[in-house]
Coordinates of C-alpha atoms in Angstrom, one line a residue:
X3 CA 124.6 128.3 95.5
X4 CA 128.0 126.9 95.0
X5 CA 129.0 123.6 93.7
X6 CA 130.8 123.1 97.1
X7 CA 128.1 124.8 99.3
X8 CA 125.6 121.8 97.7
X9 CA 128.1 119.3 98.9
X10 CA 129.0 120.1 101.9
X11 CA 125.2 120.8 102.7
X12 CA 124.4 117.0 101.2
X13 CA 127.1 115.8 104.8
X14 CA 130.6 115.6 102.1
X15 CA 133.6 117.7 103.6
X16 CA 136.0 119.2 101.9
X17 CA 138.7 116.9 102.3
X18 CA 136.4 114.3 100.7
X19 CA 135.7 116.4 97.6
X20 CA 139.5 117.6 96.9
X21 CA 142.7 116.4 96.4
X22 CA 141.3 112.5 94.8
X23 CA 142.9 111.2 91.6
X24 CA 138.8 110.7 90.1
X25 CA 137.9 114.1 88.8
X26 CA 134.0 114.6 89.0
X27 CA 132.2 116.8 86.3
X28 CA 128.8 118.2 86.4
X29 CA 126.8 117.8 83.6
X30 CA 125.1 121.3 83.9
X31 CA 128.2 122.9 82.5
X32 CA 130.7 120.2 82.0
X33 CA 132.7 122.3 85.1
X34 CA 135.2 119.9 87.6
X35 CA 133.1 120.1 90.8
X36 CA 135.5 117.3 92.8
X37 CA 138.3 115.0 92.9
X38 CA 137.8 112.0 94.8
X39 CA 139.7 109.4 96.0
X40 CA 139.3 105.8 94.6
X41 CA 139.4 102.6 96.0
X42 CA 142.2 100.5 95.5
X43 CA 142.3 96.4 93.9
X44 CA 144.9 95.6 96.2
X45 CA 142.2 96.4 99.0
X46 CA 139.5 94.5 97.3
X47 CA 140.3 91.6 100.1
X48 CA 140.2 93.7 102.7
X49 CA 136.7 94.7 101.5
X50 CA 135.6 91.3 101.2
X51 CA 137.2 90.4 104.7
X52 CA 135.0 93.1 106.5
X53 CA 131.8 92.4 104.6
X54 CA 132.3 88.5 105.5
X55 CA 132.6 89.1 109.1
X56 CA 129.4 91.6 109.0
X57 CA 127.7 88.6 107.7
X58 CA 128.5 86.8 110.4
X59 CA 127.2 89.1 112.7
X60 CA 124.1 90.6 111.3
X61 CA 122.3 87.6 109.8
X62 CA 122.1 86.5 113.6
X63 CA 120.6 90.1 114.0
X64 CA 116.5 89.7 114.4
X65 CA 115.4 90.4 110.7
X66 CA 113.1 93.1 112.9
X67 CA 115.8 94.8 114.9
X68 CA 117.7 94.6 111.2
X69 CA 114.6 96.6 109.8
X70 CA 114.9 99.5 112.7
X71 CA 118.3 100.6 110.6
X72 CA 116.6 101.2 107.4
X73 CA 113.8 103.0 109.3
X74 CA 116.7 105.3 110.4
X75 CA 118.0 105.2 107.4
X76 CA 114.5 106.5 105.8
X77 CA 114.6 108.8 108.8
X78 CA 117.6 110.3 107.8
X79 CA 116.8 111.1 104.1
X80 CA 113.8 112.6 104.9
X81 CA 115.6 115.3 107.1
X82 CA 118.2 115.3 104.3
X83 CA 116.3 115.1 100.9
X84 CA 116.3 118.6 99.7
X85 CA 120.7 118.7 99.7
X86 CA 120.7 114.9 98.9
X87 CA 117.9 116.1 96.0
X88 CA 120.3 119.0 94.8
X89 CA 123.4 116.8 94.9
X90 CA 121.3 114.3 92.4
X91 CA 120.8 117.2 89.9
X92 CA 124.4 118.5 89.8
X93 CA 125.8 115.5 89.3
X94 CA 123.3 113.6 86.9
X95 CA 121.6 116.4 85.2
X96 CA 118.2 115.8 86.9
X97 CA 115.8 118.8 87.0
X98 CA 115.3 119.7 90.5
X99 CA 111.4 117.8 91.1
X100 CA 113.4 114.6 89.6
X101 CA 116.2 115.0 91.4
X102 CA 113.8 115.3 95.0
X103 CA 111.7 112.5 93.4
X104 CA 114.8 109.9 93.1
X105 CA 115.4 110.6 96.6
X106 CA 111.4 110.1 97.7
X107 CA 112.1 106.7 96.0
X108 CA 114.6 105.7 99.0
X109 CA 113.0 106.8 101.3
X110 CA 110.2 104.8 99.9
X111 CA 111.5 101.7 99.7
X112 CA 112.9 102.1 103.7
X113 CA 109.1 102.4 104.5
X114 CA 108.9 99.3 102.7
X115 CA 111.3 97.2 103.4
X116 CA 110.8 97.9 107.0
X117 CA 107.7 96.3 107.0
X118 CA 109.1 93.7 105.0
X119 CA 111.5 92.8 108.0
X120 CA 108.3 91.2 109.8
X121 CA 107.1 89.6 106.8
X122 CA 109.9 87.3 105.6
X123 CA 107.0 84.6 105.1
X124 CA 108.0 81.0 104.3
X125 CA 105.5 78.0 103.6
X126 CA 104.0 75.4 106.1
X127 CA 103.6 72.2 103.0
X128 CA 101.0 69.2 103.3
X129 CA 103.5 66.1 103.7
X130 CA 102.6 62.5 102.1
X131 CA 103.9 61.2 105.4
X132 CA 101.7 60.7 108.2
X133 CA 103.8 62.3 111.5
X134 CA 105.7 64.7 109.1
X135 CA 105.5 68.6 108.4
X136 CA 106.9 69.8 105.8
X137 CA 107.8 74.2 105.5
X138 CA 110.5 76.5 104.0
X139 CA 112.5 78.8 105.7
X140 CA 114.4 82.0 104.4
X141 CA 117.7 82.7 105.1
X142 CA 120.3 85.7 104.7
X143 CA 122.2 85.0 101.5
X144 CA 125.8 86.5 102.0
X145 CA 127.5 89.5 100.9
X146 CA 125.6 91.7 98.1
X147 CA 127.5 93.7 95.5
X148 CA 125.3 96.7 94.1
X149 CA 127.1 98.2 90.9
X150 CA 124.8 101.1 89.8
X151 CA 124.4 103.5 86.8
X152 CA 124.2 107.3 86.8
X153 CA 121.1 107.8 85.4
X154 CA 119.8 106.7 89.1
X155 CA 122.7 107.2 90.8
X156 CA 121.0 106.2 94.3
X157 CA 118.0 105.1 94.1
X158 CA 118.5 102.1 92.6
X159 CA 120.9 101.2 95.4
X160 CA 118.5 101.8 98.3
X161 CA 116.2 99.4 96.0
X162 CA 118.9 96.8 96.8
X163 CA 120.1 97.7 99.7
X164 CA 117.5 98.4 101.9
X165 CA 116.1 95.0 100.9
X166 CA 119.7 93.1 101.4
X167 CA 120.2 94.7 105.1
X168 CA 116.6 93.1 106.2
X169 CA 117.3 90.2 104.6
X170 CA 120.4 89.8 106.8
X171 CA 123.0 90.8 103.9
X172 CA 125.8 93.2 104.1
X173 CA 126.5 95.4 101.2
X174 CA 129.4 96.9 98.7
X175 CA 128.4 99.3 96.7
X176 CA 130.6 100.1 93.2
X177 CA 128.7 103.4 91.8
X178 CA 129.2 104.7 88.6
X179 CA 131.9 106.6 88.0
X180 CA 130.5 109.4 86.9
X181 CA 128.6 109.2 89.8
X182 CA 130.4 109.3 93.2
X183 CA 129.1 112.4 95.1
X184 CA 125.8 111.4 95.0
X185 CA 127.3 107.7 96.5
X186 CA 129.3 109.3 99.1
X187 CA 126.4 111.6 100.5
X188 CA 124.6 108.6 100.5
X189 CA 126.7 107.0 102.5
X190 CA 127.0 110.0 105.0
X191 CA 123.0 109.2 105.6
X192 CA 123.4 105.8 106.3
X193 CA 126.4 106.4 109.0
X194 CA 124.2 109.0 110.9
X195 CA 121.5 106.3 110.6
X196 CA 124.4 103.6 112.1
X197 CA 125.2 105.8 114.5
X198 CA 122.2 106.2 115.7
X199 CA 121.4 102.3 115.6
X200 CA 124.1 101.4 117.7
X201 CA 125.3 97.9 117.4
X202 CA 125.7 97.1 113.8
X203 CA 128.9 95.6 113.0
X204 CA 131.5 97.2 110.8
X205 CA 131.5 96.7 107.5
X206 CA 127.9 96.9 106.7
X207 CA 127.6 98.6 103.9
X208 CA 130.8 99.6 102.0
X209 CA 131.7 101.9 99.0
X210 CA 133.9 101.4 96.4
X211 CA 134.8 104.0 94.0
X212 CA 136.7 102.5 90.8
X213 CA 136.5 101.5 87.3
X214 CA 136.3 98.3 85.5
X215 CA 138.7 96.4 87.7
X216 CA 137.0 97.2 90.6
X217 CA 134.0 95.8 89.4
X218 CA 135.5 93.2 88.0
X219 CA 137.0 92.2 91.3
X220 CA 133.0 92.3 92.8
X221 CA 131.6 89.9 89.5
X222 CA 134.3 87.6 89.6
X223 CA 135.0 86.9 93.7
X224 CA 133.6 83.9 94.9
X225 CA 133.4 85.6 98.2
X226 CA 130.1 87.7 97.2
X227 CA 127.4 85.5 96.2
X228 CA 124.9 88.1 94.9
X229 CA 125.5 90.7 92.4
X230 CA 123.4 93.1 91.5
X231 CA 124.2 95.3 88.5
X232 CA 122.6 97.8 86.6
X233 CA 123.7 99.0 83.0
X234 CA 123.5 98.6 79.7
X235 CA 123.1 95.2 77.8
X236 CA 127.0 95.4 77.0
X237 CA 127.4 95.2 80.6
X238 CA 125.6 92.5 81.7
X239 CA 127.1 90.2 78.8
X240 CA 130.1 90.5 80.6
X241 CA 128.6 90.5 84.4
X242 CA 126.2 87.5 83.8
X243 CA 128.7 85.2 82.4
X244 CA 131.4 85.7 85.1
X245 CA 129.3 85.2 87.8
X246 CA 127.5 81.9 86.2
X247 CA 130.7 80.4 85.9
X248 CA 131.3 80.5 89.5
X249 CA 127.8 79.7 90.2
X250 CA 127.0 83.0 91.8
X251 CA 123.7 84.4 91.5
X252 CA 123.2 88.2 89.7
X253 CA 120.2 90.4 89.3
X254 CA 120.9 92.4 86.0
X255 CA 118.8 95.3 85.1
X256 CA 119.7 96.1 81.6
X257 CA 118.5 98.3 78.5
X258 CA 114.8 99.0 77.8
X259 CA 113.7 100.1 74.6
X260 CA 110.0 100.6 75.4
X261 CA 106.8 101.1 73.3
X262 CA 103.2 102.5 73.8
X263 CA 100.7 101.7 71.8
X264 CA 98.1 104.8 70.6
X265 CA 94.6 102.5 70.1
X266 CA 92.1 104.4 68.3
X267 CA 89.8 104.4 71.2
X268 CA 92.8 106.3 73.1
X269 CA 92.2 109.8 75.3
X270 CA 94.6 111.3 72.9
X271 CA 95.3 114.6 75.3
X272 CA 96.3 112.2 78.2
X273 CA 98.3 110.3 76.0
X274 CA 100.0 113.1 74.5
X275 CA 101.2 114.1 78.3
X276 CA 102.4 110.8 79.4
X277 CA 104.1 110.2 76.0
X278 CA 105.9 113.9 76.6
X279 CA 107.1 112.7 80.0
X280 CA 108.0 109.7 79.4
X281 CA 110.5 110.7 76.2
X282 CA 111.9 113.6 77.5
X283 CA 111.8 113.3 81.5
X284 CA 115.7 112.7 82.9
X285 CA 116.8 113.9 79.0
X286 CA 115.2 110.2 77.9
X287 CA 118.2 108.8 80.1
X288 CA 116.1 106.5 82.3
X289 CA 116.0 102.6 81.1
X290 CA 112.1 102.9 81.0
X291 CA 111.9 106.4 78.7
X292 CA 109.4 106.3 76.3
X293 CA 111.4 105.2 72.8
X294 CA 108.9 103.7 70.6
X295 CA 105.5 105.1 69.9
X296 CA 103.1 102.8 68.0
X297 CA 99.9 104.4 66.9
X298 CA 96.9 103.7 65.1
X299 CA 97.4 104.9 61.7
X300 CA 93.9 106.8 62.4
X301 CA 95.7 108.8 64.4
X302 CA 99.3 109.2 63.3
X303 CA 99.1 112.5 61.3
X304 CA 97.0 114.6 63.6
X305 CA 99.3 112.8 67.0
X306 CA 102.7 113.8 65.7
X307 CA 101.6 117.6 65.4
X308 CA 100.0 117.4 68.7
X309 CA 103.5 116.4 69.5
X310 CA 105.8 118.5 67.4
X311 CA 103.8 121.5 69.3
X312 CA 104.7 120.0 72.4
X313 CA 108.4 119.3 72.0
X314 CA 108.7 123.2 70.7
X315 CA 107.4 124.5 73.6
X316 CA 109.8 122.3 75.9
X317 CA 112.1 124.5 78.0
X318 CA 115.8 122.9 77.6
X319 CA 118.3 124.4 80.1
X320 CA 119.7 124.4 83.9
X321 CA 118.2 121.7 85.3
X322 CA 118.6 123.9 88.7
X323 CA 116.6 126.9 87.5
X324 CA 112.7 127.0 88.3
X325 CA 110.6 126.0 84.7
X326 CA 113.0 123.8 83.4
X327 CA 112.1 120.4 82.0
X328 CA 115.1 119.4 80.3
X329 CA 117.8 119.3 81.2
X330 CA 121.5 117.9 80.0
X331 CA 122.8 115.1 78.6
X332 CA 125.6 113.0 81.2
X333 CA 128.3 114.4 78.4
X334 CA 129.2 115.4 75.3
X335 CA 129.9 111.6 74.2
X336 CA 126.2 110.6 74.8
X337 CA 125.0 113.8 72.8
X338 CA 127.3 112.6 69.8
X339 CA 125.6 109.3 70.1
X340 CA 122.4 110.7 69.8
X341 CA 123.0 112.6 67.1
X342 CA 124.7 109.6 64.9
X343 CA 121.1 108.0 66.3
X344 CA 119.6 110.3 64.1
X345 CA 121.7 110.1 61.3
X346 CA 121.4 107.0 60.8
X347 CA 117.4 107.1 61.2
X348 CA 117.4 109.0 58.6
X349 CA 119.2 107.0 56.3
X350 CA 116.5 104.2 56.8
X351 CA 114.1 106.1 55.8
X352 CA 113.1 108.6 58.9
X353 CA 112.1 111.9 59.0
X354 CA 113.3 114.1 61.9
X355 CA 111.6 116.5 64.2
X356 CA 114.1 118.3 66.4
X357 CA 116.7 116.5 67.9
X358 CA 119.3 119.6 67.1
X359 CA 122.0 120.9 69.9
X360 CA 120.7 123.7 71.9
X361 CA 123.5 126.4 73.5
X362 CA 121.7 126.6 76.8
X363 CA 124.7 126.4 79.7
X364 CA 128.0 126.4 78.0
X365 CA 129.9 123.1 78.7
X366 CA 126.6 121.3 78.8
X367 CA 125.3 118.7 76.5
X368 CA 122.2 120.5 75.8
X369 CA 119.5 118.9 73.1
X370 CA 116.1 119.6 71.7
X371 CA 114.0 116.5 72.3
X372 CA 113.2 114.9 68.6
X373 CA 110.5 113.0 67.5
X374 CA 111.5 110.7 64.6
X375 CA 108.9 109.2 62.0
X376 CA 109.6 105.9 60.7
X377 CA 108.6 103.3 57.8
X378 CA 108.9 100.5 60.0
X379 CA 111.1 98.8 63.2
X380 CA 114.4 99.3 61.2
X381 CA 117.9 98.6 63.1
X382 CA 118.1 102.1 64.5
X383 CA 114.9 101.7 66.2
X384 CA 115.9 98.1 67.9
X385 CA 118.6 99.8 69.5
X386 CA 118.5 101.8 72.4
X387 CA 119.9 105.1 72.5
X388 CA 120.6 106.5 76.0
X389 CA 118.6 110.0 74.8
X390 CA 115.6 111.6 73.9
X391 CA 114.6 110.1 70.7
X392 CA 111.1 109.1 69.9
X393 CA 110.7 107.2 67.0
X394 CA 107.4 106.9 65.6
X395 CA 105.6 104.1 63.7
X396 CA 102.0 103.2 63.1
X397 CA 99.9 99.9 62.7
X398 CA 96.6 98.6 61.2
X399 CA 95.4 95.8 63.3
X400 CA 95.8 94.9 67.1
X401 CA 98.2 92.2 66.4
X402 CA 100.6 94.2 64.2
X403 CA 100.6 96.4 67.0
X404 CA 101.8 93.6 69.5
X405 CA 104.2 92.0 67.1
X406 CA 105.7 95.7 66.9
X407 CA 105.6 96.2 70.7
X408 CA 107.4 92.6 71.1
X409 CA 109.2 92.6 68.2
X410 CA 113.0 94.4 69.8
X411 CA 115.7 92.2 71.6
X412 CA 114.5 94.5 75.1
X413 CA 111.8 93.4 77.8
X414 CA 111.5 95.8 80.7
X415 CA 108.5 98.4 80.1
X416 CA 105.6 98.8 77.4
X417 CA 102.0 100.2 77.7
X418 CA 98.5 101.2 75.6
X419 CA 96.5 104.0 75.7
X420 CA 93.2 102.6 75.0
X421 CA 89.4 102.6 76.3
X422 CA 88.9 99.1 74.7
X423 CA 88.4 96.6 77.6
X424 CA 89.3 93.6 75.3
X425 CA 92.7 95.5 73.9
X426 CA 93.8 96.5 77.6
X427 CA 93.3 93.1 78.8
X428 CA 95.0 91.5 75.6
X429 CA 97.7 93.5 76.1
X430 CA 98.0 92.4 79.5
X431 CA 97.6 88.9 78.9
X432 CA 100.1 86.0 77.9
X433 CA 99.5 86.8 74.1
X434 CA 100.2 90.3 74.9
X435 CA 103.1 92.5 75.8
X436 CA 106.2 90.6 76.7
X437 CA 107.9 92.9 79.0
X438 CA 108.5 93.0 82.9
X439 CA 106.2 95.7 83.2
X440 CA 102.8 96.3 81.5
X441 CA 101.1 99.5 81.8
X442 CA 97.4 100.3 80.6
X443 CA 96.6 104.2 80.1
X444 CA 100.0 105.3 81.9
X445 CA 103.8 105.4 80.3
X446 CA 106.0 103.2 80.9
X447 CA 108.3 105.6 82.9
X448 CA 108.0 106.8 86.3
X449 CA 107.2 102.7 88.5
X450 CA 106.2 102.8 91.9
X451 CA 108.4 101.1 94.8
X452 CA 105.5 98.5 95.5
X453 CA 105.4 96.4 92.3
X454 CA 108.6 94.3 91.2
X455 CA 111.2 96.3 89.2
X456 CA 112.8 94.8 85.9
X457 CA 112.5 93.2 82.7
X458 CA 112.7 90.3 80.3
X459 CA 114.8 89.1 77.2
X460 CA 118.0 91.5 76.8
X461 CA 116.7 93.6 79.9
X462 CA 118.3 90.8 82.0
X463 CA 115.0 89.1 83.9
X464 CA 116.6 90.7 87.2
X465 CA 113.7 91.8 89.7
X466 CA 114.3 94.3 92.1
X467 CA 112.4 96.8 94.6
X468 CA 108.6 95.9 96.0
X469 CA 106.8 92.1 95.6
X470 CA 108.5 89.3 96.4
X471 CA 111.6 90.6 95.2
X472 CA 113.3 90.2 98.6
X473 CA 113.5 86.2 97.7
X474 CA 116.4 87.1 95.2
X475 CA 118.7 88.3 98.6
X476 CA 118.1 84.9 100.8
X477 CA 118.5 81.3 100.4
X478 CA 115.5 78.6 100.5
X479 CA 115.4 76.1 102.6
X480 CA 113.3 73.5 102.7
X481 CA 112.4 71.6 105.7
X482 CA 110.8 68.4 106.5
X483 CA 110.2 67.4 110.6
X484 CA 109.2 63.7 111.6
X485 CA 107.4 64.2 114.7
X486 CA 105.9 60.4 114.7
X487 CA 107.7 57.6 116.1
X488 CA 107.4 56.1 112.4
X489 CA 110.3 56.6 109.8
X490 CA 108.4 55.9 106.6
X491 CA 109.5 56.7 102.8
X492 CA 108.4 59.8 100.2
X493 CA 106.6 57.3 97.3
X494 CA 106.2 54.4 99.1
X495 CA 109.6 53.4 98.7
X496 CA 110.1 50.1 100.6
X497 CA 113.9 49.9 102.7
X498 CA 114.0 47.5 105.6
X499 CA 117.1 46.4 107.3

């Protein structure tokens, strides 16, 4: 199938994919498969204009009603997910069962959000007052930017967006810019959904298409109170500042660098498979891949051959073709950043397993996974490298092992394999990993819709997805009626007149 036949198929025409000033490259060969138009700063008003009168209009929408657009939206990526699934995988890289899998995530989280949009619970609160009640209330919080990464290029903004539209928010959405097909076909879901709806009022959801400025136009207006912005670390030292200093509120989902722990007690052949997914699955490019493996020195020896045998038998190619289970790198400057990853883990003392350049699709940033023994947690191993390195170190006791787990500037995902009640529920506890999410025999990689998304320290404490999440969309209010005929004080404060 052709580049433009997948398109076309995912709801794009051609004038969309032609003629732009953004050229789009496939990571599967490194071949132009569009050029798309971008948006302009001088419209960035305009933008906020339309999403501010949307507010307007859909936050008095019934938070039900607003939930019967993200059922069609769920509707509509169902009937769409195999070209929306292909589209995925030529323009991040994805092999095909990932690429259909980031799509079952949005329509995942429209099944839940939809129920959400009759369960936008607020507290009834026992009042010190006699003739009082005191409750909270939730309420629609304004327009929500969503500036996403390529690694997920749309899952990650159904997380946000199916949330913010039953919350009573409208959306912009800035994707990455290596990312804008998969945005754009996206998008062509959600206005059949729209259609379909009726009555929702223009500028809903918007897209944006741009580089820095244009996000920096989103981070810095006063005009969109919620930002929510996925990257790397470097990012959200710039995002997090700029919106504190207008008071703004951002959820920031940031680098992982994520451990598992090997306990001696561990079921080593299950932990050997989740270890291989995790590490290698998306080419190690998802912020929860597997990057630290901490095992009982017990085991060490006999685990890395288990895994050396693995990683050999790994096929690396066309993420399209049938068998394939890695595929490429975004581009040729992520697999030269790998590869100074592993120089430099070598000069701290590492020893290297794989990790070489593979000629599999010319034009493709094609590697071997490596696996990377290590002395200890040097500086190369503290830093996250956006590819699939797994460095390798081993511990004595339990609490070396938790002080190794905790013991990087990340927060977001970190697990055991272990059949040790007392380790698993250690590890579990507030003496224990120190991460967002805490998995017990099952990597770190791969979280369902259903539990709260994100991380801690460096990872940016953003939470996003299933829970409670929802609360970081709306505003609290708290509310306090006086139903008596009485107009008495909180603490017994005394104020006649």
């Amino acid at each position: 199938m052709s580049h433009s036949h997948t398109l076309t198929d995912a709801g794009l025409s051609q004038s969309q994919i032609t003629g732009g000033n953004l050229a789009v490259h496939s990571p599967i060969d490194g071949a132009e498969i569009a050029r798309v138009t971008q948006s302009s700063l001088g419209a960035m008003p305009q933008v906020f204009d339309r999403a501010e009168a949307a507010f307007k209009a859909w936050r008095q929408v019934p938070a039900p009603r607003r939930g019967e657009l993200v059922r069609l939206l769920g509707e509509e990526l169902r009937a769409g997910k195999d070209a929306l699934g292909a589209v995925v995988t030529l323009e991040a890289g994805k092999i095909t069962s990932e690429g259909l899998g980031e799509v079952q995530e949005m329509i995942d989280i429209c099944d839940f959000a939809v129920g959400l949009s009759r369960q936008l619970y607020g507290l009834t609160i026992a009042s010190e007052r006699p003739g009082h009640r005191m409750m909270e209330t939730w309420h629609p919080l304004g327009p929500t930017a969503v500036i996403t990464a390529f690694n997920f290029p749309v899952a990650v903004w159904s997380w946000n967006t199916a949330l913010a539209l039953v919350c009573g928010n409208p959306v912009i959405w800035k994707p990455s810019e290596k990312s804008p097909l998969t945005a754009m076909a996206s998008m062509a879901a959600l206005a059949r959904a729209l259609d379909r709806f009726g009555d929702a009022p223009d500028g809903l959801v918007q897209l944006v298409i741009g580089g820095a400025d244009i996000g920096d136009a989103l981070v810095s207006s006063p005009r969109v109170p919620l930002v929510s912005a996925t990257g790397s670390t470097r990012m959200g030292r710039i995002v997090a500042p700029k919106v504190a200093e207008r008071f703004g509120r951002s959820i920031l989902e940031l680098g992982g660098n994520n451990a598992m722990i090997v306990a001696p007690t561990a079921d080593l052949d299950m932990a050997v498979r989740a270890i291989v997914f995790s590490a290698v699955g998306t080419a190690g490019q998802r912020c929860t891949s597997l990057r630290r493996l901490i095992v009982h020195e017990s085991l060490r020896d006999g685990l890395v051959e288990k895994l050396k045998a693995a990683y050999a038998s790994l096929p690396v190619g066309d993420p399209r073709k049938s068998g394939t289970l890695v595929g490429p790198l975004i581009d040729t400057a992520a697999r030269d950043r790998m590869q100074a990853a592993l120089e430099q883990a070598k000069s701290e003392g590492g020893t290297v397993h794989g990790g070489a350049p593979v000629a599999a699709v010319e034009g493709g940033a094609y590697v071997s996974p490596a696996v990377v023994e290590m002395p200890a947690q040097t500086a190369i191993v503290q830093a996250e490298t956006f590819a699939p390195i797994l460095y390798v170190m081993s511990y004595d006791t339990f609490d070396e092992a938790i002080a190794l787990q905790n013991g990087v500037p990340q927060g977001l995902s970190a697990c055991i394999f272990t059949r040790d009640l007392r380790e698993a529920e250690t590890f579990l506890s507030a003496t224990g990993a120190d991460c967002g999410i805490s998995n017990v025999n099952i990597g770190p990689s791969g979280a369902e819709i259903g539990g709260a998304f994100g991380g801690e320290k460096e990872t940016g404490g953003g939470r996003e997805s299933g829970s409670d999440a929802w609360k970081g969309y709306m505003r609290r209010a708290t509310n306090t009626i006086n139903y008596s005929d009485e107009l008495p004080l909180a603490q017994g404060v005394k104020f006649d007149i």
